[in-house]
Coordinates of C-alpha atoms in Angstrom, one line a residue:
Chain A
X18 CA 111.5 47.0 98.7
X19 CA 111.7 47.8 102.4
X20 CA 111.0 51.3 103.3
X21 CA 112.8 53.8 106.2
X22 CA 113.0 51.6 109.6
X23 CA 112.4 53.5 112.9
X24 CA 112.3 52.3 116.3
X25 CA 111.3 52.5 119.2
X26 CA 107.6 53.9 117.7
X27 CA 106.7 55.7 120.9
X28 CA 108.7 56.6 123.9
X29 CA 107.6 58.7 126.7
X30 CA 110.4 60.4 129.4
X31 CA 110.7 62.7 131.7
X32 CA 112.1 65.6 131.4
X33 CA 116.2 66.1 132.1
X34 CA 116.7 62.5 130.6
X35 CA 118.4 61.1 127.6
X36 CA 116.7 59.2 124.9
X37 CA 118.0 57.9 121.7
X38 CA 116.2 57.0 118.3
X39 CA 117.2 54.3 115.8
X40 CA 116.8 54.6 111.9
X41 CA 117.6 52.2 108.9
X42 CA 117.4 54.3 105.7
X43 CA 116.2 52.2 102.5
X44 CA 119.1 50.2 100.8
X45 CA 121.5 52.1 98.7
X46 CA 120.4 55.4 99.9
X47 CA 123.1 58.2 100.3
X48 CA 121.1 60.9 102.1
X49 CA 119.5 60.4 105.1
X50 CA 117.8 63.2 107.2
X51 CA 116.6 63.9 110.7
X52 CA 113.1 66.1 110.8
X53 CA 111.1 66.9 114.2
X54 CA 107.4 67.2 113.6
X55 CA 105.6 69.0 116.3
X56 CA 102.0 68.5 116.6
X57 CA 100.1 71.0 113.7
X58 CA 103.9 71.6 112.2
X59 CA 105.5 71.0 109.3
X60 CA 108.7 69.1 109.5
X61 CA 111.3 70.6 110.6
X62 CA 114.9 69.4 109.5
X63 CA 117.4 68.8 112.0
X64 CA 120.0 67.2 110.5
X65 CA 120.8 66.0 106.8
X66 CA 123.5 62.7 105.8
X67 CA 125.5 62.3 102.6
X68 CA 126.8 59.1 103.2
X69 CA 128.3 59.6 106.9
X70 CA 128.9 63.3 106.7
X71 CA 126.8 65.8 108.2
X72 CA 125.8 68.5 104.8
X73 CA 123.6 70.5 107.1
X74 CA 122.8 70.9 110.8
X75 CA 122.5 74.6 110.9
X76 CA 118.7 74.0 113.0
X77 CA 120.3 71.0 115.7
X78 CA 120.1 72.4 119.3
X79 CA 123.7 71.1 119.4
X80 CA 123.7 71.8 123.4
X81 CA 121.6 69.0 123.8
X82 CA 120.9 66.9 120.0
X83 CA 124.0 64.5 118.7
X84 CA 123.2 62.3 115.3
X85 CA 125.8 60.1 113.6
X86 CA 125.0 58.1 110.8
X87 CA 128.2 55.1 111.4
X88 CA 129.4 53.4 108.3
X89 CA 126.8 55.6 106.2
X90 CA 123.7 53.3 107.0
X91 CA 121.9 53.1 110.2
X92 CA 121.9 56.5 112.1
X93 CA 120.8 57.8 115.7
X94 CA 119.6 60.5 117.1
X95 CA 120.2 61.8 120.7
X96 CA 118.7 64.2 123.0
X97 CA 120.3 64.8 126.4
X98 CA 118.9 66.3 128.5
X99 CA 115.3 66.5 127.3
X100 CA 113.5 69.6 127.5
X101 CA 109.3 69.7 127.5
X102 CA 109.1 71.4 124.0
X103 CA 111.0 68.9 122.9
X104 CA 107.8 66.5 122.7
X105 CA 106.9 66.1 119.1
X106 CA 107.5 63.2 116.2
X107 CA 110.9 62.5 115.0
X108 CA 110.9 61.2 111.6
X109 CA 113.7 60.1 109.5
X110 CA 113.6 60.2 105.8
X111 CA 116.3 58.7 103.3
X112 CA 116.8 59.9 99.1
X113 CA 119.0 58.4 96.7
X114 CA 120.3 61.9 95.4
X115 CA 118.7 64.6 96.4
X116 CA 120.1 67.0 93.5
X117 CA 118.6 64.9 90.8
X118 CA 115.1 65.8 92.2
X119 CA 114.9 62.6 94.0
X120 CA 112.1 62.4 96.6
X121 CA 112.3 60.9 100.1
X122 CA 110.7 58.5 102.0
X123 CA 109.7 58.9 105.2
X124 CA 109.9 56.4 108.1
X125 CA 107.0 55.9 110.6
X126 CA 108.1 58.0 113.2
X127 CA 109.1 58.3 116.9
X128 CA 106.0 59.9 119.1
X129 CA 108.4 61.7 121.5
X130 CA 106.5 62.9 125.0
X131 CA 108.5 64.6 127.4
X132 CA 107.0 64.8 130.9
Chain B
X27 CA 117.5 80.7 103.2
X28 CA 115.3 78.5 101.3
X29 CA 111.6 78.2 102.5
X30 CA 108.1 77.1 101.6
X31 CA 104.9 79.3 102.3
X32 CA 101.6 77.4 102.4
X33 CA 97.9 78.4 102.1
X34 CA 96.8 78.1 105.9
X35 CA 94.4 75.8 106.6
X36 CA 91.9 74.1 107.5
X37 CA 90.2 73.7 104.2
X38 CA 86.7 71.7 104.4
X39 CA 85.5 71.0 101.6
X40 CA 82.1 69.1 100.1
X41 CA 82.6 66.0 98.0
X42 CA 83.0 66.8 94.6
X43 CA 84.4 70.3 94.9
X44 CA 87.2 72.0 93.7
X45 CA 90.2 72.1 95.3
X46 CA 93.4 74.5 95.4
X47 CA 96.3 74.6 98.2
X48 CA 98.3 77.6 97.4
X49 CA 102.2 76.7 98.1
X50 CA 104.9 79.7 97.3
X51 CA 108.9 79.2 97.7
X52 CA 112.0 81.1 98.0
X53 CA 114.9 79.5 96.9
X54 CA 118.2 81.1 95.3
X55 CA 118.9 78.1 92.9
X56 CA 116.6 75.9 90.8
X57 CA 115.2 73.3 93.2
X58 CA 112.9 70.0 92.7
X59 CA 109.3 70.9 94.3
X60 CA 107.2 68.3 96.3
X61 CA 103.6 67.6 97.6
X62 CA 103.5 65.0 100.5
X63 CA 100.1 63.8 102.1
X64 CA 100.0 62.3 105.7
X65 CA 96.7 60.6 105.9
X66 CA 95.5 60.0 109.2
X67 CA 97.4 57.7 111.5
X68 CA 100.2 56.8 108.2
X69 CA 103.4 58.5 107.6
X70 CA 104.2 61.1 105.1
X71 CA 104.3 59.9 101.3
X72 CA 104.9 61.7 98.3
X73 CA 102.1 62.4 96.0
X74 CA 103.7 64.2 93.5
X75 CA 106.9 66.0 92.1
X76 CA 108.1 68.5 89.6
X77 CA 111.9 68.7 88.7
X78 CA 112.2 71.7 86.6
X79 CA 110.0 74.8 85.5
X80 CA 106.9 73.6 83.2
X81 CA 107.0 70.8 84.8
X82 CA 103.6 69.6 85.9
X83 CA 103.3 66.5 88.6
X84 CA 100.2 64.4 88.8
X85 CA 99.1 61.7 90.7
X86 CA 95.7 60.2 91.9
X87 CA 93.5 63.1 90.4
X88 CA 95.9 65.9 92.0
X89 CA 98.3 67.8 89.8
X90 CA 100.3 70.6 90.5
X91 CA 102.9 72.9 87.8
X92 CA 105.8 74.0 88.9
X93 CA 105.5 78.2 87.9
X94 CA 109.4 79.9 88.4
X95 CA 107.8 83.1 87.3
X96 CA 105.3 83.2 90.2
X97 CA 107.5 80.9 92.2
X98 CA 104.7 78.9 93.0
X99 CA 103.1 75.4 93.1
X100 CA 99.9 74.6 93.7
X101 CA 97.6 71.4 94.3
X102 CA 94.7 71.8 93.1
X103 CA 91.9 68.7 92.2
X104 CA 88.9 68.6 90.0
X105 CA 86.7 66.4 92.6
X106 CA 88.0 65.4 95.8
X107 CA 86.7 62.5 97.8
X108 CA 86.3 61.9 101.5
X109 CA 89.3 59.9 101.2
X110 CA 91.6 63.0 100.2
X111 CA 91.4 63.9 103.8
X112 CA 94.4 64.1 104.8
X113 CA 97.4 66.9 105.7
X114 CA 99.6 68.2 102.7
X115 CA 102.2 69.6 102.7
X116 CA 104.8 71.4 100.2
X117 CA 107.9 70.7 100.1
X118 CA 111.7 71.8 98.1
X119 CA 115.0 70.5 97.7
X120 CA 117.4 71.7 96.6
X121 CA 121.4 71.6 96.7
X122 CA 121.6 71.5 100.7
X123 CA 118.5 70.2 101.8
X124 CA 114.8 69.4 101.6
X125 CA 112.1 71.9 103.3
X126 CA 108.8 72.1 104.4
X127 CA 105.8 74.1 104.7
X128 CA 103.2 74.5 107.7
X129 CA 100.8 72.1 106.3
X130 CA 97.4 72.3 104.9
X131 CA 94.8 70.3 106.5
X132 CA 92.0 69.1 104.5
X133 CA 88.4 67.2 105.4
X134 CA 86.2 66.3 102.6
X135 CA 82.7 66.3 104.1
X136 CA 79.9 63.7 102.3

């Protein structure tokens, strides 16, 4: 079974520019979430899919983070502009249903540094 | 809101000794508990689970009982290894979403 895709792996900006990550959630899978790592951190959830609607974004900087999850599948996530403390790991995770105790798997990661 | 507390780390350790990582949570419905380890350079992976109270979640030597009374949920191992190195971290879902604590880093020392 193929496991949560991310891309790009690392990405390195400056600061006041946009970047965009890429996610494929593992087949079938309804939830998909956004978490931002930062280094010595916990992840932190940013955003959490049912199928292509958003069930909880209540800790995405909305000013400058957009995600859409299209079709229910693939999603993206956006930052723009990027800020220094922004710099962390961005890791997507996808569940088949999180209310039956499912557990999720967790993609690689995007190393995010902001310059 | 919901929320995970963990024992602060780091916890070094000697080969063959005990281990406990405290984890407490706060949650105002009845959700599914987690332990994930991110070994050095991998991703996060689960390593075990417990759905309801009782329930006790083992994998690999690690177990850890879900307590509703205490609200806790512990790892602990008999005998870790230099290869349990690693960062763990407790997690919960529930209804709306799945959280996590700080993390708890551990080195096993030969």
């Amino acid at each position: 079974e193929a496991g949560v895709a991310q891309s790009p792996r690392y990405k390195i900006i400056e600061k006041r520019q946009s970047v965009a990550f890429w996610c494929n959630p593992i087949s079938g899978h309804a939830t998909l979430y956004w978490y931002q790592q930062i280094l010595g951190q916990g992840p932190k959830l940013l955003i959490q899919f049912q199928n292509n609607g958003v069930v909880d974004d209540s800790q995405l900087p909305k000013d400058r983070f957009s995600a859409e999850r299209l079709k229910g599948v693939d999603s993206t996530l956006k930052i723009q502009p990027a800020k220094l403390e922004d710099s962390a790991v961005y890791l997507c995770a996808s569940s088949l249903d999180p209310l039956t105790g499912a557990e999720a798997f967790f993609g690689q990661g995007t190393r995010l540094t902001v310059v | 809101g919901d929320s995970v507390t963990q024992m602060e780390g780091p916890v070094t350790l000697s080969e063959e000794a005990f281990l406990t990582i405290n984890c407490t949570y706060t949650a105002t419905g009845y959700p599914s508990l987690f332990w994930y380890v991110q070994y050095p350079g991998e991703g996060l992976q689960l390593l075990l689970k417990a759905t309801k109270a009782d329930d006790k979640g083992s994998n690999k030597g690690f177990e850890a009982t879900y307590r509703k009374e205490t609200t806790s949920f512990h790892l602990e191992k008999g005998s870790v290894q230099v290869s349990d190195s690693a960062v763990y971290f407790c997690a919960l879902s529930d209804d709306n979403d799945m959280r996590f604590g700080a993390g708890t880093r551990l080195t096993v020392k030969p």
